[in-house]
Amino acid sequence: MAVVAAGALALAGCTSDTSTPDDTTTAGQGETGGTDNETATDDGESTEGAGEETSTAKVDLGDVVTNDDTISFSTGSEQYNAYNGDTSATNSTYNATVNAQVNSGFWYWGTDGTVYPNEWFGTYEKTSDDPLTVEYTISDEAVWSDGTPITANDYLLSWASTNPEVLGGADALGFDPVSDMSTYVQDTPEAEVDGKTFTLTYADPNPDWEIMVSGALPAHVAAEQSGLEPGELAQAILDGDTETVAKVSEFWNTGWVFNDYQIEDDSIVPSSGPYTLEGAVWEKDLSLGLVPNEEFWGTPPATGNLVFKFAAPETHVQALQNGDINVIEPQATVDTVDQIKNMGDTVALQTGNEMTWEHLDFNFAEGSVFSEDEGGLAAREAFAMCVPRQQIVQNLIQPINPEAEVMNLREVFPFQTEKYNEVLSAAYDGRYDEVDIEGAKAKLEEAGVETPVDVRIGYSAPNQRRTDEVTTIKSSCDEAGFNIIDAGDPTFFESGGPLEVGDWEVALFAWAGSGQIASGRPIYSTDGTQNFGGYSNDEVDEAWKTLSTSLDPEVQLEQTKIIEKLLWDTLYGIPVFAHPGVVGYDASIENVRHTAVQTGVSWNAEQWVRAQ
Amino acid sequence: MLQFILRRIGISALVLLLGSALMFFATINAGDPLFDLRESRATNRDQLIAARIELMHLDMPWWQRYLTWLAGAGKCLVLQCDLGTSRDGANINSLLLSSAGASLRLVSLSVALAIVIGILLGVLSAIRQYSGFDYSITFLAFLFFSLPVFWAAVLLKEFGAYRFNNWIADPVLSTTAMAVIALIFALVVAAVLGGGLKREAITFVVTFAVVFGAVTVFDRVQWWRQPALGLPIIVLGGLAALAFFLVLTVGLSERRILYSGLGTVAAGVVAYFVTAPLVENPSGWGTILLLALVAAAVGAAIGWFFGGFEKKIAMFVCSGTALAFAFLVFMDQLLRNWGSFLQVAARPISTIGDARIPYAKLDGNFYIFIYNWGVQLILPTIVLTLISIAGYSRYTRSSMLETINQDYIRTARSKGLSDRVVYSKHALRNALIPITTIVAFDFANLLGGAVVTETVFGWKGLGDMFKTGLDFVDPGPVMAYYVVAGTAAVFMNMIADIAYAFLDPRIRR
């Protein structure tokens, strides 16, 4: 006992007196202090149901006063490194995610891929169909955060940076762009230096004209950094003065790239979005914290500090639980969904569809059982009849996204409900909804091929989900007289790999939708660059041609119906499902919404706000 | 000797060169660098693919790509490295600098800790061979050695970060928890001190009572949120350090040295009050280092003046005690700032990153900044340390056992030397010779092998660079990793060989 007493005596003087526990609690809350919650209650409620029956556009938050709270988000461990994400070296999701917050434009993607105009930024209007002419007007209030108005100058540089032939092309100009806008808009845009309007004239009709132009980079910065007057550059572009324009390309290619992960001169990165990089807190390897753009003329951001953390995806779930990252978009697996569900009330979960879809494509090349010379259509039909699509979705996808369904179209996603239902009723009668083993046997007999038929399903391994899909298909189709072979291969897509060589009867992979109307053409038309199976159908080619040269949404819709129906009737391949997506977030944050579009959950990050 | 070293360097360079070719070849064949673009439906897909082929030289044959890289990396010999650019255009030179910095910070501490703890455990279990303690250490060593790092790290984040953060918000210990803590302490102390069954039982009971009492008091006074050591504990600690150094050198019977040691502790108490303003708000590490030097010097001076005829030993003991005392004073001040840090960061330990709060946003004194990176170092260091402790303790144990059974140890015993002198002076020093090899190895190993730990804890170290490079089939970062990790491995190996030759004259033939 004496020892205990001595110990207690020694310990008596051993507590520091810096604070009382009470102080600490209030201090903790103090971090989130700030503003009244001015979110309109109706909108607040409507977002609760996460995507059900709500508009796919951003909600109207009314008047927003920026608070001084902090919300963090992570896309992965790759670091932001370029303010100009339009060069071939810097075009990446992690740059795009950040740049979307500091660079706004004429429109944005809704959660289902619908294009919504940003009316506060400006307006655009198609003024002629032949030739396709679009007139853009930038809002008079629109200014860069350094005070310079956003003008046609900026869009002239955007156009010039795609190396247009009228300015001498890539060799003379030296820009390194990912955009190929100047192959569509071949003539110099009509504009005036420092003007607020500009007009683009397309060489050919382009159904995707609406998404060709959105934001632009600050031309005045590029000009000044290259030793030109701001107006001089715009004038040179209008005049076709190749030599002067070419002076800018070096800065455009490299000046906005931050390979040391710090911005030495804030003045070269003005913002046209709700947040800005000027005064941002960039801790190399750790995080990038954006701050509000004080000059922003649109609805201000709801939260004062938007922090992008550079953390590997496998750390995200625990980081969310511990509050280190507040919004995550983890890999959509059953494990992550369960983990997030088990975290209790402080963490919320949203699941939904992505604009990426899984499909089984037939090989039409010589030697394949599905080519016209061998099994032909009957063999393809037999395969389509035995593939248990419903079972695949039920077992592999619904545990992640309970609302997932079998996808029956290729160019429209199930979550684009109205259009999907309309095209579906015209194109597909549900004939492959149920597995029909007997029917498949009969079709194989009709095809006149010797059973069992070896079918190699090729995909890029390792991919557990695809391995499971092949196993499911095997257990069903083997009964119908196929012999399914799992031909998963790490080199599947590589040059010289199985896909190119043709060592497959069925290819299992996914296309990431781009939101463009005519981007499917190279996949389904004869000799298309992405038509790996060698499918060829004159009617389909014709329909794609009509579609991609039409500017009338009605005509586009009609052609889509024709294409989808033909692809089902002749069986190009079988769509299976849209990939599931998962968003986990701190339950106290409002307005976090999963989007199917590849912009990711941060598409409306400027609206995220912690409930008070 | 010179010929030996030169030959070693020549062989090492050759190994590095061949290894780099192998590594390069393996990396560029590890997957498809265009994978993400192949499923893309962007209209400019072909252009994107062409741009990447151009950027990564995918159109060249592998040996040409390798030679291009080697030409740049070869310039390292004249200190003008050009390791190229990564897939997204980042300069790998600067990437490597920061990555290697992060890795070094992480690895140095855990190597140091692992060496000290590992050797200590190894020596103890060798001395107490076939005791319960020995068996427990053996069991734990194998357990930790075979621990899957990924799993352990994730568990540690769950308990060390998430649950700890929840607990620290309102820290209360249940009586059961206190009893368990006291029980564990009591078992460990009883096992280490050993002796007969009766002595062990007494140690057990006393330790249990002390620890239980201490934890109860800690709990009562809200020590977990506002900790401190206070002068009494600092003095106790100083005395313990004195005892440790005495046992290591001359034993408690040497009165002069004992008294000069006690004098050092007394001087420390005076210094505690004199330097208080400096320690409370130091301007930086310079001040702290300076204070440590002063402490060591004062200790040495006391030893010099009062050490009598054993001046050297007295100086060693006194400056060691003074440093330990100074360290405790520093720790006391650090603990006192824990409460302020909790105000800045309500959930103190983050699961990712090497700093809790971005430095640009951090506002606080010197100690708050230490906490900011210190708390983030704790969990990954535990993981790395646990793994290498296992190795060290096993090697030390067997090496020590072998030495103890040597003839000269028997001779030492038979001429009447005490256990203390035999173990610390005759056995330990010789037993440590083979350990040098392992230390060198281990450092290089950890530097390159912390891939998983870094990934799980979100550190952007060498491991992360390696992993990202491999994921993107981008040889640049992977080869930069190889340059550092490979060189470290080969270089450390060489150092170990040379050190070995120096330490053990029998090797040098």
PDB file of N, CA, C and O in Angstrom, chain A residues 150-188:
ATOM      1  N   ILE A 150     -13.949  38.130 -68.792  1.00  0.00           N
ATOM      2  CA  ILE A 150     -13.850  36.933 -69.633  1.00  0.00           C
ATOM      3  C   ILE A 150     -14.432  37.308 -70.987  1.00  0.00           C
ATOM      4  O   ILE A 150     -15.573  37.746 -71.073  1.00  0.00           O
ATOM      5  N   THR A 151     -13.640  37.180 -72.022  1.00  0.00           N
ATOM      6  CA  THR A 151     -14.087  37.655 -73.326  1.00  0.00           C
ATOM      7  C   THR A 151     -13.823  36.631 -74.417  1.00  0.00           C
ATOM      8  O   THR A 151     -13.285  35.552 -74.149  1.00  0.00           O
ATOM      9  N   ALA A 152     -14.183  37.020 -75.628  1.00  0.00           N
ATOM     10  CA  ALA A 152     -13.955  36.163 -76.796  1.00  0.00           C
ATOM     11  C   ALA A 152     -12.474  35.848 -76.950  1.00  0.00           C
ATOM     12  O   ALA A 152     -12.116  34.811 -77.503  1.00  0.00           O
ATOM     13  N   ASN A 153     -11.593  36.738 -76.447  1.00  0.00           N
ATOM     14  CA  ASN A 153     -10.147  36.480 -76.530  1.00  0.00           C
ATOM     15  C   ASN A 153      -9.803  35.091 -76.002  1.00  0.00           C
ATOM     16  O   ASN A 153      -8.992  34.371 -76.571  1.00  0.00           O
ATOM     17  N   ASP A 154     -10.417  34.748 -74.861  1.00  0.00           N
ATOM     18  CA  ASP A 154     -10.116  33.470 -74.228  1.00  0.00           C
ATOM     19  C   ASP A 154     -10.531  32.314 -75.124  1.00  0.00           C
ATOM     20  O   ASP A 154      -9.827  31.305 -75.236  1.00  0.00           O
ATOM     21  N   TYR A 155     -11.698  32.453 -75.761  1.00  0.00           N
ATOM     22  CA  TYR A 155     -12.197  31.365 -76.615  1.00  0.00           C
ATOM     23  C   TYR A 155     -11.442  31.306 -77.938  1.00  0.00           C
ATOM     24  O   TYR A 155     -11.304  30.242 -78.534  1.00  0.00           O
ATOM     25  N   LEU A 156     -10.938  32.459 -78.382  1.00  0.00           N
ATOM     26  CA  LEU A 156     -10.099  32.439 -79.582  1.00  0.00           C
ATOM     27  C   LEU A 156      -8.835  31.621 -79.310  1.00  0.00           C
ATOM     28  O   LEU A 156      -8.404  30.831 -80.147  1.00  0.00           O
ATOM     29  N   LEU A 157      -8.270  31.817 -78.121  1.00  0.00           N
ATOM     30  CA  LEU A 157      -7.075  31.035 -77.785  1.00  0.00           C
ATOM     31  C   LEU A 157      -7.410  29.546 -77.688  1.00  0.00           C
ATOM     32  O   LEU A 157      -6.654  28.702 -78.168  1.00  0.00           O
ATOM     33  N   SER A 158      -8.575  29.225 -77.085  1.00  0.00           N
ATOM     34  CA  SER A 158      -8.986  27.816 -77.015  1.00  0.00           C
ATOM     35  C   SER A 158      -8.988  27.198 -78.396  1.00  0.00           C
ATOM     36  O   SER A 158      -8.509  26.079 -78.597  1.00  0.00           O
ATOM     37  N   TRP A 159      -9.542  27.933 -79.329  1.00  0.00           N
ATOM     38  CA  TRP A 159      -9.638  27.404 -80.682  1.00  0.00           C
ATOM     39  C   TRP A 159      -8.250  27.301 -81.305  1.00  0.00           C
ATOM     40  O   TRP A 159      -7.883  26.286 -81.884  1.00  0.00           O
ATOM     41  N   ALA A 160      -7.460  28.368 -81.142  1.00  0.00           N
ATOM     42  CA  ALA A 160      -6.125  28.371 -81.752  1.00  0.00           C
ATOM     43  C   ALA A 160      -5.248  27.272 -81.169  1.00  0.00           C
ATOM     44  O   ALA A 160      -4.398  26.707 -81.855  1.00  0.00           O
ATOM     45  N   SER A 161      -5.498  26.923 -79.878  1.00  0.00           N
ATOM     46  CA  SER A 161      -4.645  25.923 -79.240  1.00  0.00           C
ATOM     47  C   SER A 161      -4.902  24.519 -79.767  1.00  0.00           C
ATOM     48  O   SER A 161      -4.193  23.587 -79.406  1.00  0.00           O
ATOM     49  N   THR A 162      -5.918  24.349 -80.629  1.00  0.00           N
ATOM     50  CA  THR A 162      -6.118  23.024 -81.217  1.00  0.00           C
ATOM     51  C   THR A 162      -5.476  22.946 -82.603  1.00  0.00           C
ATOM     52  O   THR A 162      -5.836  22.091 -83.411  1.00  0.00           O
ATOM     53  N   ASN A 163      -4.515  23.821 -82.843  1.00  0.00           N
ATOM     54  CA  ASN A 163      -3.710  23.787 -84.065  1.00  0.00           C
ATOM     55  C   ASN A 163      -4.521  23.812 -85.363  1.00  0.00           C
ATOM     56  O   ASN A 163      -4.395  22.917 -86.203  1.00  0.00           O
ATOM     57  N   PRO A 164      -5.364  24.836 -85.591  1.00  0.00           N
ATOM     58  CA  PRO A 164      -6.160  24.859 -86.815  1.00  0.00           C
ATOM     59  C   PRO A 164      -5.273  25.021 -88.057  1.00  0.00           C
ATOM     60  O   PRO A 164      -4.232  25.673 -87.986  1.00  0.00           O
ATOM     61  N   GLU A 165      -5.714  24.393 -89.147  1.00  0.00           N
ATOM     62  CA  GLU A 165      -4.934  24.439 -90.385  1.00  0.00           C
ATOM     63  C   GLU A 165      -4.819  25.860 -90.930  1.00  0.00           C
ATOM     64  O   GLU A 165      -3.815  26.225 -91.521  1.00  0.00           O
ATOM     65  N   VAL A 166      -5.876  26.677 -90.721  1.00  0.00           N
ATOM     66  CA  VAL A 166      -5.817  28.032 -91.284  1.00  0.00           C
ATOM     67  C   VAL A 166      -4.724  28.861 -90.604  1.00  0.00           C
ATOM     68  O   VAL A 166      -4.299  29.880 -91.117  1.00  0.00           O
ATOM     69  N   LEU A 167      -4.283  28.421 -89.433  1.00  0.00           N
ATOM     70  CA  LEU A 167      -3.180  29.125 -88.779  1.00  0.00           C
ATOM     71  C   LEU A 167      -1.853  28.402 -89.003  1.00  0.00           C
ATOM     72  O   LEU A 167      -0.841  28.724 -88.395  1.00  0.00           O
ATOM     73  N   GLY A 168      -1.876  27.367 -89.826  1.00  0.00           N
ATOM     74  CA  GLY A 168      -0.619  26.691 -90.141  1.00  0.00           C
ATOM     75  C   GLY A 168      -0.491  25.296 -89.557  1.00  0.00           C
ATOM     76  O   GLY A 168       0.478  24.596 -89.814  1.00  0.00           O
ATOM     77  N   GLY A 169      -1.465  24.898 -88.726  1.00  0.00           N
ATOM     78  CA  GLY A 169      -1.442  23.527 -88.215  1.00  0.00           C
ATOM     79  C   GLY A 169      -0.434  23.318 -87.096  1.00  0.00           C
ATOM     80  O   GLY A 169       0.246  24.248 -86.652  1.00  0.00           O
ATOM     81  N   ALA A 170      -0.337  22.060 -86.652  1.00  0.00           N
ATOM     82  CA  ALA A 170       0.465  21.723 -85.475  1.00  0.00           C
ATOM     83  C   ALA A 170       1.937  22.071 -85.653  1.00  0.00           C
ATOM     84  O   ALA A 170       2.588  22.549 -84.726  1.00  0.00           O
ATOM     85  N   ASP A 171       2.473  21.868 -86.853  1.00  0.00           N
ATOM     86  CA  ASP A 171       3.906  22.095 -87.043  1.00  0.00           C
ATOM     87  C   ASP A 171       4.286  23.552 -86.875  1.00  0.00           C
ATOM     88  O   ASP A 171       5.315  23.882 -86.300  1.00  0.00           O
ATOM     89  N   ALA A 172       3.403  24.421 -87.360  1.00  0.00           N
ATOM     90  CA  ALA A 172       3.718  25.839 -87.283  1.00  0.00           C
ATOM     91  C   ALA A 172       3.415  26.416 -85.902  1.00  0.00           C
ATOM     92  O   ALA A 172       4.116  27.312 -85.434  1.00  0.00           O
ATOM     93  N   LEU A 173       2.356  25.902 -85.262  1.00  0.00           N
ATOM     94  CA  LEU A 173       1.918  26.510 -83.999  1.00  0.00           C
ATOM     95  C   LEU A 173       2.565  25.871 -82.778  1.00  0.00           C
ATOM     96  O   LEU A 173       2.967  26.557 -81.846  1.00  0.00           O
ATOM     97  N   GLY A 174       2.622  24.545 -82.771  1.00  0.00           N
ATOM     98  CA  GLY A 174       3.313  23.856 -81.687  1.00  0.00           C
ATOM     99  C   GLY A 174       2.519  23.647 -80.418  1.00  0.00           C
ATOM    100  O   GLY A 174       3.087  23.359 -79.377  1.00  0.00           O
ATOM    101  N   PHE A 175       1.206  23.808 -80.474  1.00  0.00           N
ATOM    102  CA  PHE A 175       0.402  23.493 -79.280  1.00  0.00           C
ATOM    103  C   PHE A 175       0.313  21.975 -79.123  1.00  0.00           C
ATOM    104  O   PHE A 175       0.433  21.229 -80.098  1.00  0.00           O
ATOM    105  N   ASP A 176       0.051  21.541 -77.915  1.00  0.00           N
ATOM    106  CA  ASP A 176      -0.023  20.103 -77.618  1.00  0.00           C
ATOM    107  C   ASP A 176      -1.392  19.791 -77.002  1.00  0.00           C
ATOM    108  O   ASP A 176      -1.488  19.519 -75.812  1.00  0.00           O
ATOM    109  N   PRO A 177      -2.443  19.888 -77.779  1.00  0.00           N
ATOM    110  CA  PRO A 177      -3.790  19.799 -77.193  1.00  0.00           C
ATOM    111  C   PRO A 177      -4.339  18.376 -77.192  1.00  0.00           C
ATOM    112  O   PRO A 177      -3.856  17.519 -77.931  1.00  0.00           O
ATOM    113  N   VAL A 178      -5.356  18.119 -76.366  1.00  0.00           N
ATOM    114  CA  VAL A 178      -6.116  16.877 -76.523  1.00  0.00           C
ATOM    115  C   VAL A 178      -7.357  17.130 -77.359  1.00  0.00           C
ATOM    116  O   VAL A 178      -7.908  16.218 -77.947  1.00  0.00           O
ATOM    117  N   SER A 179      -7.818  18.354 -77.382  1.00  0.00           N
ATOM    118  CA  SER A 179      -9.035  18.657 -78.133  1.00  0.00           C
ATOM    119  C   SER A 179      -8.728  18.725 -79.628  1.00  0.00           C
ATOM    120  O   SER A 179      -7.642  19.149 -80.026  1.00  0.00           O
ATOM    121  N   ASP A 180      -9.681  18.297 -80.433  1.00  0.00           N
ATOM    122  CA  ASP A 180      -9.494  18.405 -81.875  1.00  0.00           C
ATOM    123  C   ASP A 180     -10.576  19.292 -82.479  1.00  0.00           C
ATOM    124  O   ASP A 180     -11.061  19.067 -83.562  1.00  0.00           O
ATOM    125  N   MET A 181     -10.929  20.333 -81.719  1.00  0.00           N
ATOM    126  CA  MET A 181     -12.010  21.226 -82.119  1.00  0.00           C
ATOM    127  C   MET A 181     -11.791  21.810 -83.518  1.00  0.00           C
ATOM    128  O   MET A 181     -12.714  21.948 -84.297  1.00  0.00           O
ATOM    129  N   SER A 182     -10.539  22.130 -83.854  1.00  0.00           N
ATOM    130  CA  SER A 182     -10.311  22.814 -85.121  1.00  0.00           C
ATOM    131  C   SER A 182     -10.533  21.906 -86.315  1.00  0.00           C
ATOM    132  O   SER A 182     -10.571  22.374 -87.449  1.00  0.00           O
ATOM    133  N   THR A 183     -10.681  20.608 -86.125  1.00  0.00           N
ATOM    134  CA  THR A 183     -11.039  19.775 -87.267  1.00  0.00           C
ATOM    135  C   THR A 183     -12.531  19.897 -87.570  1.00  0.00           C
ATOM    136  O   THR A 183     -12.977  19.560 -88.648  1.00  0.00           O
ATOM    137  N   TYR A 184     -13.290  20.377 -86.584  1.00  0.00           N
ATOM    138  CA  TYR A 184     -14.718  20.607 -86.808  1.00  0.00           C
ATOM    139  C   TYR A 184     -14.975  22.064 -87.175  1.00  0.00           C
ATOM    140  O   TYR A 184     -15.721  22.363 -88.090  1.00  0.00           O
ATOM    141  N   VAL A 185     -14.355  22.965 -86.405  1.00  0.00           N
ATOM    142  CA  VAL A 185     -14.481  24.389 -86.685  1.00  0.00           C
ATOM    143  C   VAL A 185     -13.214  24.804 -87.410  1.00  0.00           C
ATOM    144  O   VAL A 185     -12.207  25.132 -86.785  1.00  0.00           O
ATOM    145  N   GLN A 186     -13.268  24.757 -88.743  1.00  0.00           N
ATOM    146  CA  GLN A 186     -12.031  24.967 -89.488  1.00  0.00           C
ATOM    147  C   GLN A 186     -11.749  26.436 -89.748  1.00  0.00           C
ATOM    148  O   GLN A 186     -10.600  26.847 -89.895  1.00  0.00           O
ATOM    149  N   ASP A 187     -12.826  27.239 -89.817  1.00  0.00           N
ATOM    150  CA  ASP A 187     -12.619  28.664 -90.078  1.00  0.00           C
ATOM    151  C   ASP A 187     -12.448  29.430 -88.782  1.00  0.00           C
ATOM    152  O   ASP A 187     -12.984  29.033 -87.742  1.00  0.00           O
ATOM    153  N   THR A 188     -11.715  30.506 -88.854  1.00  0.00           N
ATOM    154  CA  THR A 188     -11.505  31.344 -87.678  1.00  0.00           C
ATOM    155  C   THR A 188     -12.854  31.816 -87.135  1.00  0.00           C
ATOM    156  O   THR A 188     -13.703  32.270 -87.905  1.00  0.00           O
TER     157      THR A 188
END
